[in-house]
Amino acid sequence: MTFDNHIATLKYAFPKTIPILAGFMFLGISYGIYMNSLGFGPAYAILMSIFIFAGSMEFVAGSLLLGPFSPLSAFFLTLMINARHLFYGIAMLDKFKDTGRKKTYLIYGMCDESFVINSTTDVPAYINKGWFMFYVTFLNQIYWVGGTTLGSLFSSAISFNTDGLEFVMVALFVVIFLDQWMKERYHVSSVIGVTSSVLCLALFGPDNFIIPAMILILVALSAIKRILEKREVIS
Amino acid sequence: MSVTQQILIIVVVVAGTMITRFLPFLIFSQDKETPQYIKYLGYVLPSAVFGLLVVYALRNVSFTGFGSFLPESLAVGLIVILHYWKKNMLISIAGGTIFYMILVQFVFIY
């Protein structure tokens, strides 16, 4: 990789991350303000954004710090909230192969949004896939840490009405889902993902549905493996 | 909670998060052939996970009154139309988000 290659890769990666820039600036600022309102200094929000780098978990961690000291329950709560990363890892096993020393950072920085972009983008031949994924992950983390820093330092200075801006993350996920839907020949996996999640959301409520939904998705996908292989959906 | 205890909680949360991210890569190492079943999952999981993420992002929408789910429904509807029409990620995301902001700031006010 020459310097020019790096610039070309960065130029290719940046536009893909613009929706995340908007979303993370907003959510990061919100997180900084939230931590400030709980009475924590800027260092807390900033360091947690750098080291945890998992948005929803950081909000939860803020409230954990105010509760009774219980590391074991904090640990299991973290595993439950972030269990979806296990699926991301399985899906990225092949794509992260041969990325060399960047691999550790790619795994460490694999938040929802980085996973979504890195798993769906087909890069052209002149772009190095490993470096592309690295820049996507790195830019996303800069946005998140940057937003958090701004929010925790200048929480009182924000005056423009941002109600509803948080919807940008919903919009991103819907668009990614639609993209995948238009690309795939059979929609069975997409349908399984949505129906399992909706069913478990109705049964277990918004705070507890992810693990049951993941189990249901695994069971359903395993059950149809034979059928899909017969129809040669997968090679 | 003392500062030391707070740091311990943060370390535990970091460790928990990293376990969920690194575990698949530690179990299925580069040198050994990945089992057929895991390869299959790696191939079919993304579509299902994107579906899960959409539901996850909308998990707090309630169906108790029109004002509580109409803005989300209308904005998602607009995103679908925009995306099939223009097939441009930024237009769909910006259009849907701005439309949603207008709805919650000016139309569905409580």
Short mmCIF file of C-alpha atoms in Angstrom, two decimals:
data_model
loop_
_atom_site.label_atom_id
_atom_site.label_comp_id
_atom_site.label_asym_id
_atom_site.label_seq_id
_atom_site.Cartn_x
_atom_site.Cartn_y
_atom_site.Cartn_z
CA MET A 1 0.00 0.00 0.00
CA THR A 2 1.46 3.30 -1.12
CA PHE A 3 0.36 6.64 0.30
CA ASP A 4 -1.80 7.21 -2.80
CA ASN A 5 -3.49 3.84 -2.27
CA HIS A 6 -4.35 4.86 1.27
CA ILE A 7 -5.85 8.15 0.07
CA ALA A 8 -7.87 6.32 -2.61
CA THR A 9 -9.16 3.81 -0.06
CA LEU A 10 -10.06 6.54 2.40
CA LYS A 11 -11.85 8.47 -0.38
CA TYR A 12 -13.84 5.34 -1.21
CA ALA A 13 -14.63 4.54 2.42
CA PHE A 14 -15.66 8.00 3.64
CA PRO A 15 -18.93 8.43 1.64
CA LYS A 16 -20.10 5.02 2.89
CA THR A 17 -19.77 6.28 6.46
CA ILE A 18 -21.61 9.62 6.07
CA PRO A 19 -24.90 8.27 7.53
CA ILE A 20 -22.89 6.97 10.48
CA LEU A 21 -21.23 10.37 10.83
CA ALA A 22 -24.67 11.96 11.24
CA GLY A 23 -25.96 9.23 13.53
CA PHE A 24 -22.90 8.92 15.73
CA MET A 25 -22.46 12.66 16.11
CA PHE A 26 -26.02 12.87 17.36
CA LEU A 27 -25.94 9.73 19.53
CA GLY A 28 -22.41 10.47 20.76
CA ILE A 29 -23.38 14.00 21.78
CA SER A 30 -26.49 12.58 23.47
CA TYR A 31 -24.32 10.12 25.35
CA GLY A 32 -21.94 12.85 26.48
CA ILE A 33 -24.88 14.94 27.70
CA TYR A 34 -26.42 11.90 29.40
CA MET A 35 -23.22 11.04 31.28
CA ASN A 36 -22.85 14.69 32.23
CA SER A 37 -26.40 14.70 33.59
CA LEU A 38 -25.56 11.65 35.72
CA GLY A 39 -22.75 13.68 37.25
CA PHE A 40 -19.73 12.10 35.52
CA GLY A 41 -16.88 14.23 34.22
CA PRO A 42 -15.94 14.23 30.50
CA ALA A 43 -13.15 11.67 31.06
CA TYR A 44 -15.69 8.94 31.85
CA ALA A 45 -17.74 9.34 28.69
CA ILE A 46 -14.68 9.74 26.46
CA LEU A 47 -12.71 6.79 27.86
CA MET A 48 -15.77 4.54 27.82
CA SER A 49 -16.41 5.45 24.17
CA ILE A 50 -12.83 4.57 23.28
CA PHE A 51 -12.63 1.29 25.18
CA ILE A 52 -16.17 -0.11 25.16
CA PHE A 53 -17.23 1.34 21.76
CA ALA A 54 -20.70 -0.22 21.86
CA GLY A 55 -23.33 2.50 22.00
CA SER A 56 -26.26 0.93 23.81
CA MET A 57 -23.94 -0.78 26.30
CA GLU A 58 -22.31 2.53 27.19
CA PHE A 59 -25.67 4.05 28.13
CA VAL A 60 -26.35 1.00 30.32
CA ALA A 61 -22.85 1.20 31.84
CA GLY A 62 -23.57 4.78 32.89
CA SER A 63 -26.49 3.62 35.01
CA LEU A 64 -24.50 0.61 36.29
CA LEU A 65 -21.92 3.01 37.75
CA LEU A 66 -24.64 4.65 39.81
CA GLY A 67 -26.01 1.37 41.20
CA PRO A 68 -24.57 -0.98 43.81
CA PHE A 69 -21.11 -2.46 43.09
CA SER A 70 -21.75 -5.79 41.41
CA PRO A 71 -19.15 -6.74 38.77
CA LEU A 72 -20.58 -10.20 38.15
CA SER A 73 -24.03 -8.97 37.18
CA ALA A 74 -22.44 -6.17 35.12
CA PHE A 75 -20.46 -8.84 33.27
CA PHE A 76 -23.45 -11.04 32.46
CA LEU A 77 -25.58 -8.05 31.51
CA THR A 78 -22.85 -7.01 29.06
CA LEU A 79 -22.70 -10.49 27.53
CA MET A 80 -26.48 -10.46 27.06
CA ILE A 81 -26.75 -7.00 25.56
CA ASN A 82 -23.82 -7.58 23.20
CA ALA A 83 -24.50 -11.21 22.30
CA ARG A 84 -25.43 -10.17 18.74
CA HIS A 85 -21.70 -9.54 18.12
CA LEU A 86 -21.24 -13.33 18.13
CA PHE A 87 -23.31 -13.46 14.95
CA TYR A 88 -21.27 -10.66 13.39
CA GLY A 89 -18.08 -12.58 14.14
CA ILE A 90 -19.36 -15.77 12.54
CA ALA A 91 -20.45 -13.80 9.47
CA MET A 92 -17.06 -12.06 9.20
CA LEU A 93 -14.79 -15.10 9.77
CA ASP A 94 -13.96 -15.30 6.07
CA LYS A 95 -13.90 -11.57 5.31
CA PHE A 96 -11.40 -10.84 8.09
CA LYS A 97 -9.08 -13.64 6.94
CA ASP A 98 -5.76 -12.42 5.57
CA THR A 99 -6.15 -8.90 6.93
CA GLY A 100 -2.90 -9.29 8.88
CA ARG A 101 -2.31 -7.15 11.92
CA LYS A 102 -5.40 -5.04 11.19
CA LYS A 103 -7.55 -8.01 12.15
CA THR A 104 -7.34 -7.37 15.90
CA TYR A 105 -8.58 -3.80 15.46
CA LEU A 106 -11.29 -4.86 12.99
CA ILE A 107 -12.68 -7.27 15.59
CA TYR A 108 -12.26 -4.85 18.49
CA GLY A 109 -14.08 -2.06 16.61
CA MET A 110 -16.89 -4.19 15.17
CA CYS A 111 -19.93 -2.21 16.31
CA ASP A 112 -23.32 -2.69 14.59
CA GLU A 113 -22.64 0.02 12.03
CA SER A 114 -19.11 -1.08 11.08
CA PHE A 115 -20.33 -4.64 10.71
CA VAL A 116 -23.21 -3.53 8.50
CA ILE A 117 -20.97 -1.56 6.10
CA ASN A 118 -18.08 -4.02 6.06
CA SER A 119 -20.28 -7.02 5.44
CA THR A 120 -22.33 -5.46 2.62
CA THR A 121 -19.82 -3.43 0.59
CA ASP A 122 -18.31 -5.08 -2.50
CA VAL A 123 -15.17 -3.04 -3.05
CA PRO A 124 -13.79 -2.52 -6.58
CA ALA A 125 -10.56 -4.27 -7.57
CA TYR A 126 -8.34 -1.23 -7.07
CA ILE A 127 -9.32 -0.99 -3.40
CA ASN A 128 -7.72 -3.20 -0.75
CA LYS A 129 -10.62 -4.80 1.14
CA GLY A 130 -8.72 -5.10 4.42
CA TRP A 131 -7.72 -1.44 4.49
CA PHE A 132 -11.22 -0.40 3.39
CA MET A 133 -12.70 -2.21 6.40
CA PHE A 134 -10.03 -0.71 8.62
CA TYR A 135 -10.86 2.85 7.55
CA VAL A 136 -14.62 2.29 7.89
CA THR A 137 -14.13 0.99 11.44
CA PHE A 138 -11.66 3.74 12.33
CA LEU A 139 -13.80 6.58 10.91
CA ASN A 140 -16.84 5.26 12.78
CA GLN A 141 -14.91 5.22 16.02
CA ILE A 142 -13.65 8.77 15.43
CA TYR A 143 -17.26 9.93 14.90
CA TRP A 144 -18.43 8.19 18.06
CA VAL A 145 -15.61 9.36 20.31
CA GLY A 146 -15.78 12.83 18.72
CA GLY A 147 -19.53 13.11 19.36
CA THR A 148 -19.13 11.92 22.93
CA THR A 149 -16.35 14.44 23.54
CA LEU A 150 -18.42 17.31 22.12
CA GLY A 151 -21.46 16.28 24.15
CA SER A 152 -19.65 15.94 27.44
CA LEU A 153 -17.75 19.21 27.02
CA PHE A 154 -20.44 21.47 25.56
CA SER A 155 -23.70 19.92 26.73
CA SER A 156 -25.32 23.25 27.57
CA ALA A 157 -24.48 24.98 24.27
CA ILE A 158 -26.74 22.95 21.96
CA SER A 159 -29.82 24.92 21.02
CA PHE A 160 -31.08 23.55 17.71
CA ASN A 161 -34.09 21.25 17.95
CA THR A 162 -32.73 17.76 17.36
CA ASP A 163 -35.91 15.85 18.26
CA GLY A 164 -36.17 12.87 15.96
CA LEU A 165 -32.58 12.96 14.69
CA GLU A 166 -31.97 9.63 16.45
CA PHE A 167 -34.12 8.08 13.71
CA VAL A 168 -31.08 8.21 11.40
CA MET A 169 -29.86 4.90 12.89
CA VAL A 170 -33.26 3.26 12.26
CA ALA A 171 -33.12 4.61 8.69
CA LEU A 172 -29.64 3.15 8.19
CA PHE A 173 -30.69 -0.31 9.33
CA VAL A 174 -33.87 -0.23 7.21
CA VAL A 175 -31.87 0.79 4.13
CA ILE A 176 -29.26 -1.94 4.70
CA PHE A 177 -32.06 -4.46 5.09
CA LEU A 178 -33.68 -3.26 1.84
CA ASP A 179 -30.35 -3.38 -0.02
CA GLN A 180 -29.84 -6.97 1.07
CA TRP A 181 -33.45 -7.78 0.16
CA MET A 182 -33.00 -6.45 -3.39
CA LYS A 183 -29.74 -8.34 -3.81
CA GLU A 184 -30.73 -11.79 -2.55
CA ARG A 185 -32.47 -14.41 -4.68
CA TYR A 186 -34.31 -16.06 -1.78
CA HIS A 187 -35.66 -13.98 1.08
CA VAL A 188 -36.00 -16.83 3.55
CA SER A 189 -33.21 -15.68 5.89
CA SER A 190 -34.42 -12.05 5.93
CA VAL A 191 -37.96 -13.21 6.68
CA ILE A 192 -36.71 -15.50 9.46
CA GLY A 193 -34.75 -12.60 10.98
CA VAL A 194 -37.72 -10.21 11.05
CA THR A 195 -40.40 -12.69 12.13
CA SER A 196 -38.27 -14.28 14.88
CA SER A 197 -37.41 -10.82 16.24
CA VAL A 198 -40.98 -9.51 16.13
CA LEU A 199 -42.29 -12.67 17.76
CA CYS A 200 -39.71 -12.53 20.57
CA LEU A 201 -40.23 -8.78 21.02
CA ALA A 202 -43.96 -9.41 21.53
CA LEU A 203 -43.29 -12.28 23.94
CA PHE A 204 -40.35 -10.96 25.98
CA GLY A 205 -40.52 -7.18 25.63
CA PRO A 206 -37.93 -4.66 24.39
CA ASP A 207 -35.32 -5.35 27.11
CA ASN A 208 -35.13 -9.13 26.89
CA PHE A 209 -35.92 -10.18 23.33
CA ILE A 210 -32.49 -10.30 21.68
CA ILE A 211 -31.18 -13.59 23.09
CA PRO A 212 -34.43 -15.52 22.48
CA ALA A 213 -34.58 -13.99 18.98
CA MET A 214 -30.99 -15.11 18.28
CA ILE A 215 -31.77 -18.64 19.45
CA LEU A 216 -34.92 -18.77 17.32
CA ILE A 217 -32.99 -17.50 14.28
CA LEU A 218 -30.30 -20.19 14.81
CA VAL A 219 -32.91 -22.93 15.17
CA ALA A 220 -34.84 -21.79 12.09
CA LEU A 221 -31.74 -21.39 9.91
CA SER A 222 -30.43 -24.79 11.01
CA ALA A 223 -33.80 -26.39 10.25
CA ILE A 224 -33.82 -25.14 6.66
CA LYS A 225 -30.13 -25.88 5.92
CA ARG A 226 -30.95 -29.11 4.04
CA ILE A 227 -33.67 -27.49 1.94
CA LEU A 228 -31.46 -24.55 0.99
CA GLU A 229 -28.60 -26.86 0.03
CA LYS A 230 -30.89 -28.97 -2.14
CA ARG A 231 -32.10 -25.89 -3.96
CA GLU A 232 -28.48 -24.83 -4.36
CA VAL A 233 -29.13 -21.47 -2.74
CA ILE A 234 -25.70 -21.78 -1.22
CA SER A 235 -22.70 -23.11 -3.03
CA MET B 1 -19.08 3.39 44.53
CA SER B 2 -15.42 4.40 44.84
CA VAL B 3 -13.41 5.38 41.78
CA THR B 4 -11.56 2.04 41.92
CA GLN B 5 -14.87 0.19 41.93
CA GLN B 6 -16.11 2.31 39.01
CA ILE B 7 -12.96 1.49 37.03
CA LEU B 8 -13.49 -2.19 37.81
CA ILE B 9 -17.06 -2.06 36.48
CA ILE B 10 -15.86 -0.35 33.30
CA VAL B 11 -13.10 -2.96 32.86
CA VAL B 12 -15.68 -5.73 33.29
CA VAL B 13 -17.97 -4.13 30.68
CA VAL B 14 -15.03 -3.76 28.26
CA ALA B 15 -14.06 -7.41 28.83
CA GLY B 16 -17.64 -8.63 28.31
CA THR B 17 -17.99 -6.64 25.09
CA MET B 18 -14.66 -7.90 23.74
CA ILE B 19 -15.54 -11.51 24.54
CA THR B 20 -18.65 -11.23 22.35
CA ARG B 21 -16.57 -9.74 19.54
CA PHE B 22 -13.49 -11.98 19.69
CA LEU B 23 -14.98 -15.35 20.65
CA PRO B 24 -15.93 -16.59 17.14
CA PHE B 25 -12.44 -15.74 15.87
CA LEU B 26 -10.77 -17.51 18.79
CA ILE B 27 -12.87 -20.66 18.37
CA PHE B 28 -12.53 -20.88 14.59
CA SER B 29 -8.90 -20.02 14.07
CA GLN B 30 -7.35 -19.16 10.76
CA ASP B 31 -5.27 -22.35 10.48
CA LYS B 32 -8.03 -24.93 10.80
CA GLU B 33 -10.76 -25.42 8.22
CA THR B 34 -14.00 -23.76 9.39
CA PRO B 35 -16.75 -26.39 9.89
CA GLN B 36 -19.35 -26.62 7.12
CA TYR B 37 -22.19 -25.66 9.46
CA ILE B 38 -20.43 -22.46 10.59
CA LYS B 39 -19.67 -21.55 6.97
CA TYR B 40 -23.36 -21.99 6.21
CA LEU B 41 -24.27 -19.72 9.14
CA GLY B 42 -21.73 -17.13 8.03
CA TYR B 43 -23.44 -17.12 4.65
CA VAL B 44 -27.10 -16.93 5.74
CA LEU B 45 -26.80 -15.00 9.03
CA PRO B 46 -26.28 -11.44 7.69
CA SER B 47 -29.79 -11.22 6.15
CA ALA B 48 -31.38 -12.46 9.37
CA VAL B 49 -29.21 -10.15 11.50
CA PHE B 50 -30.19 -7.09 9.43
CA GLY B 51 -33.82 -8.03 10.10
CA LEU B 52 -33.02 -8.33 13.80
CA LEU B 53 -31.32 -4.92 13.77
CA VAL B 54 -34.36 -3.24 12.18
CA VAL B 55 -36.61 -4.67 14.91
CA TYR B 56 -34.00 -3.82 17.56
CA ALA B 57 -33.84 -0.20 16.40
CA LEU B 58 -37.65 0.05 16.54
CA ARG B 59 -38.06 -1.97 19.75
CA ASN B 60 -39.39 0.91 21.85
CA VAL B 61 -42.18 1.89 19.44
CA SER B 62 -45.49 1.32 21.23
CA PHE B 63 -48.86 0.62 19.69
CA THR B 64 -50.92 2.31 22.38
CA GLY B 65 -51.95 5.34 20.29
CA PHE B 66 -51.65 6.58 16.70
CA GLY B 67 -49.12 9.25 17.65
CA SER B 68 -46.78 6.64 19.10
CA PHE B 69 -46.23 4.55 16.00
CA LEU B 70 -47.48 6.58 13.02
CA PRO B 71 -44.33 8.74 12.67
CA GLU B 72 -42.13 5.61 12.61
CA SER B 73 -44.45 3.77 10.21
CA LEU B 74 -44.73 6.70 7.81
CA ALA B 75 -40.99 7.39 7.83
CA VAL B 76 -40.12 3.71 7.24
CA GLY B 77 -42.70 3.69 4.43
CA LEU B 78 -41.07 6.73 2.82
CA ILE B 79 -37.63 5.10 3.12
CA VAL B 80 -38.88 1.99 1.31
CA ILE B 81 -40.38 4.10 -1.52
CA LEU B 82 -37.30 6.31 -1.83
CA HIS B 83 -34.96 3.34 -1.81
CA TYR B 84 -36.81 1.41 -4.52
CA TRP B 85 -37.10 4.58 -6.57
CA LYS B 86 -33.63 6.13 -6.30
CA LYS B 87 -31.55 3.21 -4.95
CA ASN B 88 -29.33 5.76 -3.23
CA MET B 89 -28.47 5.07 0.39
CA LEU B 90 -27.89 8.70 1.39
CA ILE B 91 -31.11 10.00 -0.20
CA SER B 92 -33.14 7.27 1.52
CA ILE B 93 -31.56 7.81 4.94
CA ALA B 94 -31.59 11.63 4.83
CA GLY B 95 -35.13 11.73 3.36
CA GLY B 96 -36.52 9.34 5.97
CA THR B 97 -34.80 11.04 8.89
CA ILE B 98 -35.77 14.61 7.92
CA PHE B 99 -39.35 13.49 7.29
CA TYR B 100 -39.41 11.82 10.73
CA MET B 101 -38.03 14.96 12.40
CA ILE B 102 -40.73 17.09 10.75
CA LEU B 103 -43.39 14.61 11.89
CA VAL B 104 -42.32 14.52 15.55
CA GLN B 105 -41.54 18.24 15.76
CA PHE B 106 -44.52 19.73 13.92
CA VAL B 107 -47.23 17.15 13.19
CA PHE B 108 -47.45 14.72 16.10
CA ILE B 109 -46.92 17.09 19.00
CA TYR B 110 -47.99 16.09 22.49
#
